[in-house]
XYZ file of C-alpha atoms in Angstrom:
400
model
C 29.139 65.585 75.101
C 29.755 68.891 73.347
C 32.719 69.042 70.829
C 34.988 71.922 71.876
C 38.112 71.251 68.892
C 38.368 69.275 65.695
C 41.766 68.976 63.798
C 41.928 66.958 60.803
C 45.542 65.496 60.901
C 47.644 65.050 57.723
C 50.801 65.975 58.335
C 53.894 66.399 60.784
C 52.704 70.221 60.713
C 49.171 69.301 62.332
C 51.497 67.652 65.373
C 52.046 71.488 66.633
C 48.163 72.361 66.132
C 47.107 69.025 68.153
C 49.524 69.990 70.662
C 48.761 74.000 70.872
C 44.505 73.126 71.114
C 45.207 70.493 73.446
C 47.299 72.779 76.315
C 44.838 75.794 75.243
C 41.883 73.821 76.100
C 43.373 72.719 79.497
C 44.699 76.077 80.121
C 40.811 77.373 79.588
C 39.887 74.703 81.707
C 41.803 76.320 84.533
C 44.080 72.763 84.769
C 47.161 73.231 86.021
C 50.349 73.775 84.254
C 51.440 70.155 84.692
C 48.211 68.632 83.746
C 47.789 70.215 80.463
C 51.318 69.378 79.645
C 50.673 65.817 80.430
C 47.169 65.971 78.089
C 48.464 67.902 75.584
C 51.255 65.712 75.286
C 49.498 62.062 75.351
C 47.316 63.916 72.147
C 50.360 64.559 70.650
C 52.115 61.164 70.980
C 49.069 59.560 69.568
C 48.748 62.074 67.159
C 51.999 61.296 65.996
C 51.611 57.527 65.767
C 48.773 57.575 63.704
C 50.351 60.538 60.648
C 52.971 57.317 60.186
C 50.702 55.516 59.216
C 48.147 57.508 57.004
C 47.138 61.223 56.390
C 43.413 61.153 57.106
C 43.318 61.373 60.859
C 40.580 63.436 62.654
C 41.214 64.899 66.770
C 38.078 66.157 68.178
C 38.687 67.200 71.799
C 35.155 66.902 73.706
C 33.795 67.665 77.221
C 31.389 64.988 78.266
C 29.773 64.299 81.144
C 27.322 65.857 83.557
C 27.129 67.608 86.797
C 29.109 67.518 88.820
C 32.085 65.010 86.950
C 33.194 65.977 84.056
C 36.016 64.892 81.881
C 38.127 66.939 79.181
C 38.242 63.853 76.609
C 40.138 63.938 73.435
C 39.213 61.125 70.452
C 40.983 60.329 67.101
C 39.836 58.715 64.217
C 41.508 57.319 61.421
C 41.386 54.357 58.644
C 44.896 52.181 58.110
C 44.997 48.694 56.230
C 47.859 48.020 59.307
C 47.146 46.424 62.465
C 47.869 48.737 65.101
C 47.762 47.587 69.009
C 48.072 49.554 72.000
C 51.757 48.583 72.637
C 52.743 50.734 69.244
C 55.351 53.291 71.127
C 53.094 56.473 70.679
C 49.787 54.629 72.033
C 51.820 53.172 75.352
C 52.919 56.131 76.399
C 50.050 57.691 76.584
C 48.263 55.085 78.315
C 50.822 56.186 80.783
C 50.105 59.597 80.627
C 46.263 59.375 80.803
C 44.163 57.491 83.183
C 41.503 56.042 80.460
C 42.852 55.143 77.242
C 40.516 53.271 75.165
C 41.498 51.284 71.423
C 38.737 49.770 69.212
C 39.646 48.863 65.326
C 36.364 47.267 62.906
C 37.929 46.513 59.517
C 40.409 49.178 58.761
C 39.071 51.650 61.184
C 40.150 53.003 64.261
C 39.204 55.267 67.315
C 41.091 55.871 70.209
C 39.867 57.657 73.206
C 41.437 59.247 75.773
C 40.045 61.023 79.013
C 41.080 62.934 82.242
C 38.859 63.883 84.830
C 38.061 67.286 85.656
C 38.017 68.215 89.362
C 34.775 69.456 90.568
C 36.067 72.804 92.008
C 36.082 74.050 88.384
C 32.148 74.178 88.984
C 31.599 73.434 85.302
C 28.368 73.622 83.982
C 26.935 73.781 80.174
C 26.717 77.587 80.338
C 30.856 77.757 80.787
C 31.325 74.881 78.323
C 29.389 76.487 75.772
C 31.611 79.883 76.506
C 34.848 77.348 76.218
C 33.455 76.051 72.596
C 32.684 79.464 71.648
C 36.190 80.790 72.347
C 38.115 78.446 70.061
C 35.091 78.941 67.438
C 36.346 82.310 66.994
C 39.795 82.008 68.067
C 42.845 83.494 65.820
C 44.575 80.725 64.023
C 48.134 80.259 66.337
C 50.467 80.292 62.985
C 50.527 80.830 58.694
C 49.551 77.397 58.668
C 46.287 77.111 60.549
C 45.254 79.799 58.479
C 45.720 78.452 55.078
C 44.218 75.318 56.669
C 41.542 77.273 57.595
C 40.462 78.681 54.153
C 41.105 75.513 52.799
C 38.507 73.935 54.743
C 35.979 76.469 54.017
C 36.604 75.949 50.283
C 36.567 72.123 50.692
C 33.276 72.698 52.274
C 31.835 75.224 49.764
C 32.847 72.788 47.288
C 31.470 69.979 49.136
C 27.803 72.162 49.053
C 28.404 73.333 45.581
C 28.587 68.981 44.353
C 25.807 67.984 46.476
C 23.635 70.846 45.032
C 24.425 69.875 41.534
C 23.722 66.369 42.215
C 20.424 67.253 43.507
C 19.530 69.390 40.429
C 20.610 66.423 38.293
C 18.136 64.319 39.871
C 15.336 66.692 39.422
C 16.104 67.352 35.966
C 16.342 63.656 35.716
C 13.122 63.163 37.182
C 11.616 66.148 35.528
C 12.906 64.428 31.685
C 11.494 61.696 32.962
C 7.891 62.749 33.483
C 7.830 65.034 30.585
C 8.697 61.948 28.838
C 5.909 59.437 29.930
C 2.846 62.290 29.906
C 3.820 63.363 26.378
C 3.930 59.887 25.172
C 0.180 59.440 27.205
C -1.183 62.226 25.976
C 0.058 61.759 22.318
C -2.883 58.464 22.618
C -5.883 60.265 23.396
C -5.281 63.320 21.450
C -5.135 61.249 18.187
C -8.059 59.684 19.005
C -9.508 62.646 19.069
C -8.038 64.171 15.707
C -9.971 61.246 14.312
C -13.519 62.110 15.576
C -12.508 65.543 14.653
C -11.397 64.784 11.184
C -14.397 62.641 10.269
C -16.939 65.540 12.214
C -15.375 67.356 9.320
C -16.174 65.134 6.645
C -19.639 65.440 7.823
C -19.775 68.776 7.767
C -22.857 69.229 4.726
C -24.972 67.857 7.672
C -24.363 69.703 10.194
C -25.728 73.453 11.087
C -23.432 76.826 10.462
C -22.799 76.582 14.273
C -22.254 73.252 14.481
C -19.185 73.637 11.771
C -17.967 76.398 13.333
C -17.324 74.368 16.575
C -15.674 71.345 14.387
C -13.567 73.956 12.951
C -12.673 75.172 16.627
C -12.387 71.712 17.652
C -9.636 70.925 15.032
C -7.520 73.889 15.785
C -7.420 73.074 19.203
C -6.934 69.305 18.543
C -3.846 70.288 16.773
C -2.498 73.113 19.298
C -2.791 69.962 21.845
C -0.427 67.676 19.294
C 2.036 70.433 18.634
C 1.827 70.580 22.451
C 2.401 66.978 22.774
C 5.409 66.607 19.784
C 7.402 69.836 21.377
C 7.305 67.669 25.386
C 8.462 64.817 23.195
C 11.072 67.080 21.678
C 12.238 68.495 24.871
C 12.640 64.661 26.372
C 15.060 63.837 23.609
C 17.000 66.533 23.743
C 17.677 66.011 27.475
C 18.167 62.533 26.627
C 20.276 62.933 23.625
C 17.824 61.087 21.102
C 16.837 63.774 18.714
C 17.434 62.295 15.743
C 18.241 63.844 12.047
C 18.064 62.778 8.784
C 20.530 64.723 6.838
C 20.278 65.526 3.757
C 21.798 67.364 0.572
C 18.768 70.866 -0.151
C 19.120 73.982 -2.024
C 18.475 76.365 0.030
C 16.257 78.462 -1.603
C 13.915 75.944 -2.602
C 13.382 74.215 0.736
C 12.735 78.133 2.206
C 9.997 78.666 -0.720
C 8.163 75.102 0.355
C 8.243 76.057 3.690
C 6.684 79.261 3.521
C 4.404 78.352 0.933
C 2.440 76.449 3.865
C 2.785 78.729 6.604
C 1.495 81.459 4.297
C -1.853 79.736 5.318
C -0.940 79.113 8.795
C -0.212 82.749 9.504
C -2.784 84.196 7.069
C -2.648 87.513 9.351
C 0.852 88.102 8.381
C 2.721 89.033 5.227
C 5.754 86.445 4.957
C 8.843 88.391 2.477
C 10.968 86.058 1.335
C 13.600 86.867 -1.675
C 15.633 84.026 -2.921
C 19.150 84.687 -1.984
C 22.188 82.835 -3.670
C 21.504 79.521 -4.767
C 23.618 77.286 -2.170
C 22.763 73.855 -0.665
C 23.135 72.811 2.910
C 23.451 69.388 5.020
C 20.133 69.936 6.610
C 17.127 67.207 8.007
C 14.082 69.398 6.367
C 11.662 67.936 8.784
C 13.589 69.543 11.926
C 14.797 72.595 10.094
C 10.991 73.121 8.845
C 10.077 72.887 12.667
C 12.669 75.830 13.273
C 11.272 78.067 10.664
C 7.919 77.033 12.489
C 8.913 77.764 15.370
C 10.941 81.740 14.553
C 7.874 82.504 11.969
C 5.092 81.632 14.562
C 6.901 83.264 17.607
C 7.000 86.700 15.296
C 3.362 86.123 14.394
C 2.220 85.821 17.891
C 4.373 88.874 18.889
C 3.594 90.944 15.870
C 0.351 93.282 15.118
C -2.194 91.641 12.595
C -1.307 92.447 8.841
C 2.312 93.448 9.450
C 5.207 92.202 7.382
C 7.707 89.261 9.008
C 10.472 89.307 6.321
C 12.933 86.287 6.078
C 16.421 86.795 4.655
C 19.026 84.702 3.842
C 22.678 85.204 3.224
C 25.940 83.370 1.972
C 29.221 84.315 3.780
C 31.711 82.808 5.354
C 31.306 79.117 4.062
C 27.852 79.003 5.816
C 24.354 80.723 5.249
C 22.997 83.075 7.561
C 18.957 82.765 7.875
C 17.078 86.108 9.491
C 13.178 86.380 10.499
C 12.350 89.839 11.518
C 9.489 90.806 12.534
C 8.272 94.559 13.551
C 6.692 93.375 17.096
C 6.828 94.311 20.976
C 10.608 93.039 21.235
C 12.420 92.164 24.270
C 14.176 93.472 26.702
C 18.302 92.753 27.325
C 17.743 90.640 30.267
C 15.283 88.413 28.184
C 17.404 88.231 25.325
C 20.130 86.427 27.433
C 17.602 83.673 28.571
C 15.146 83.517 25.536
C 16.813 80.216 24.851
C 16.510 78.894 27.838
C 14.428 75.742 28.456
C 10.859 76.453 29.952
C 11.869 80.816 29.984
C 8.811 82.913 29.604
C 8.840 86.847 30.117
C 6.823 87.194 33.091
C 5.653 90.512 31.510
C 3.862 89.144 28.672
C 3.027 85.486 30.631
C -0.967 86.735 30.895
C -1.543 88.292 27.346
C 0.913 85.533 25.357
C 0.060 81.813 26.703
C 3.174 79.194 25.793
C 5.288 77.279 27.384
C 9.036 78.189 26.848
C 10.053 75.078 24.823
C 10.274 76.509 21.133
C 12.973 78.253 21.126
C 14.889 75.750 23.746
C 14.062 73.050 20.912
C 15.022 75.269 17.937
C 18.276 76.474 18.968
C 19.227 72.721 19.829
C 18.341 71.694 16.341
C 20.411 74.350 15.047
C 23.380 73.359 17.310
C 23.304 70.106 15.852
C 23.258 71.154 12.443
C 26.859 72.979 12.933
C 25.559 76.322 13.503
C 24.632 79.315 15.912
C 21.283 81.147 16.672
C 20.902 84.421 18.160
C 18.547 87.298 18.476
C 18.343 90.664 18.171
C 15.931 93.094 19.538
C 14.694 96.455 20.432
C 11.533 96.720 23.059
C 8.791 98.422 20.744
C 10.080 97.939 17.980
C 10.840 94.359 16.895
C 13.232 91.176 16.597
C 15.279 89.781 14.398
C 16.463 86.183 14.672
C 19.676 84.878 13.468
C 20.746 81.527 12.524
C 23.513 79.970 10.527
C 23.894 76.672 8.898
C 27.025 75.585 7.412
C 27.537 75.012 3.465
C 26.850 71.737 2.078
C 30.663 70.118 1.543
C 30.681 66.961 -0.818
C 32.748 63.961 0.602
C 36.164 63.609 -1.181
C 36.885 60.106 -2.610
């Protein structure tokens, strides 16, 4: 059975297209004049019937059959809550007009079916029916109307592609949160179990060799690389999953920024961090998250920068918000990677060899910055450094 015509049928207007593909089809066929009037017409009649009662109807005119019988057969479909029979007025007529007419209803669905043999001097075969199906494939729409139903079938369509692709990225993302979930909380387990034999190697350490520190010492750093690792997959999992939670809190700015950097100083011992105190303001802020952004910025221009350069961190009051800056005098980016720095997992596949990570930081910090009221962008010049922006919004005291 190869489909040769489909018409969806909505409207009084898709009456003329049924009728038009039905005698064009016959007419193909090499029927004569009076048979494709009489198919044509019994499509039409039925046709007819079936837009009174609803407006999702679907004609699909076939050609089934083998060598040598065939039979031009035309089918609808459609779903009604009525009870239709074969003695409604459109459907007994064309039992008239048609020698098989076939009804079958389950629930509120319906398919009629309606054939007329094709005589065998047409010397059909699947060559000339696939020439016949090809023809109306690229056949000119008959009127304004076909057309616009035409292009709004192939937007229906796109669109239908467009939702099932989206749906299918959803449930990998899903699946994806999901996973990153579960392994971060598994490995979280044995890495502190490990910081503890680390951690008491170290307390140890007046008994053990200069090599045998100097491993410990290794072993620690990379103990804790694994658990900042481990917190920024458990980071990323509630973000997707909207759990990231905050602890706000009333902080003077310039105080919080001084604590902060008065730790990484020995974190990033390789770099010179500038800070100046800028106006004295406070801020809504959790410090534990917005610690974990300076973090992040500070140790992403560290990693980027040449040993014993300067990473200076500004701050500035305008605009009923304060405007935070780390700028650092490194590689800096290109255009293209500016747009998708912040992007979840995005690494620069030109640095991917001689700078290992995984593309989370900066997908975590600028979410923590969202949901402190504020904006984060970046600013950069390949060869000669970035500067990172952020803003978080004045502290406002509740009015009684």
């Amino acid at each position: 059975m190869t489909e040769i015509i489909t018409i969806s049928l909505e409207n009084e207007m898709d009456l003329v297209l049924a009728h038009e593909k039905s005698m064009k089809a016959a007419e193909k066929l090499g029927l004569t004049i009076a048979t494709q009037t009489t198919f044509a017409t019994a499509v039409s009649e039925v046709a007819r019937t079936v837009i009174d009662y609803t407006n999702n109807g679907l004609l699909n005119i076939y050609i089934d059959g083998t060598i040598p019988r065939f039979n031009l057969m035309a089918q609808i479909i459609f779903s009604s809550e009525a009870r239709l029979t074969k003695s409604d007025e459109g459907f007994y007529y064309a039992q008239k007009l048609v020698p098989e007419f076939e009804m079958s209803t389950s629930g509120t669905d319906h398919l009629i079916t309606m054939r007329i043999g094709l005589p065998r001097f047409l010397k059909l075969d699947q060559l000339k029916i696939n020439l016949l199906k090809a023809f109306f494939e690229k056949e000119e729409p008959i009127n304004a109307y076909e057309q616009i139903k035409h292009k709004n079938s192939v937007l229906h369509k796109i669109t239908g592609e467009q939702e099932i692709e989206i749906k299918r990225e959803r449930e990998i993302n899903e699946k994806k949160n999901e996973f990153i979930s579960i392994a971060s909380h598994e490995i979280k387990t044995p890495i502190t179990v490990i910081k503890a034999y680390a951690q008491m190697l170290k307390m140890m350490r007046s008994e053990c060799s200069n090599k045998a520190n100097e491993i410990i010492d290794r072993l620690n750093g990379q103990t804790n690389k694994l658990s900042y690792l481990a917190n920024q997959l458990m980071d990323v999992s509630k973000v997707e999953n909207g759990k990231l939670q905050y602890n706000f809190e009333s902080t003077k700015i310039n105080q919080f920024v001084g604590e902060v950097l008065s730790v990484l100083k020995h974190v990033y011992p390789g770099n010179e961090l500038e800070w100046s105190n800028c106006e004295e303001t406070e801020v809504n802020l959790d410090k534990l998250r917005m610690e974990q952004v300076l973090t992040n910025l500070i140790g992403n221009a560290s990693k980027y920068s040449a040993p014993n350069s300067a990473i200076k961190i500004t701050g500035t009051v305008a605009q009923e918000q304060i405007i935070i800056a780390v700028i650092d005098k490194g590689i800096g980016m290109s255009a293209e990677n500016m747009e998708r720095i912040f992007e979840k997992f995005y690494r620069n596949k030109e640095i991917t060899d001689s700078h290992p990570g995984l593309g989370m930081g900066l997908y975590i910090t600028s979410k923590i910055i969202n949901d402190h009221g504020g904006k984060i962008w970046v600013e950069s010049e390949q060869g000669k450094g970035s500067a990172f922006h952020f803003t978080i919004p004045l502290f406002t005291p509740a009015k009684n």
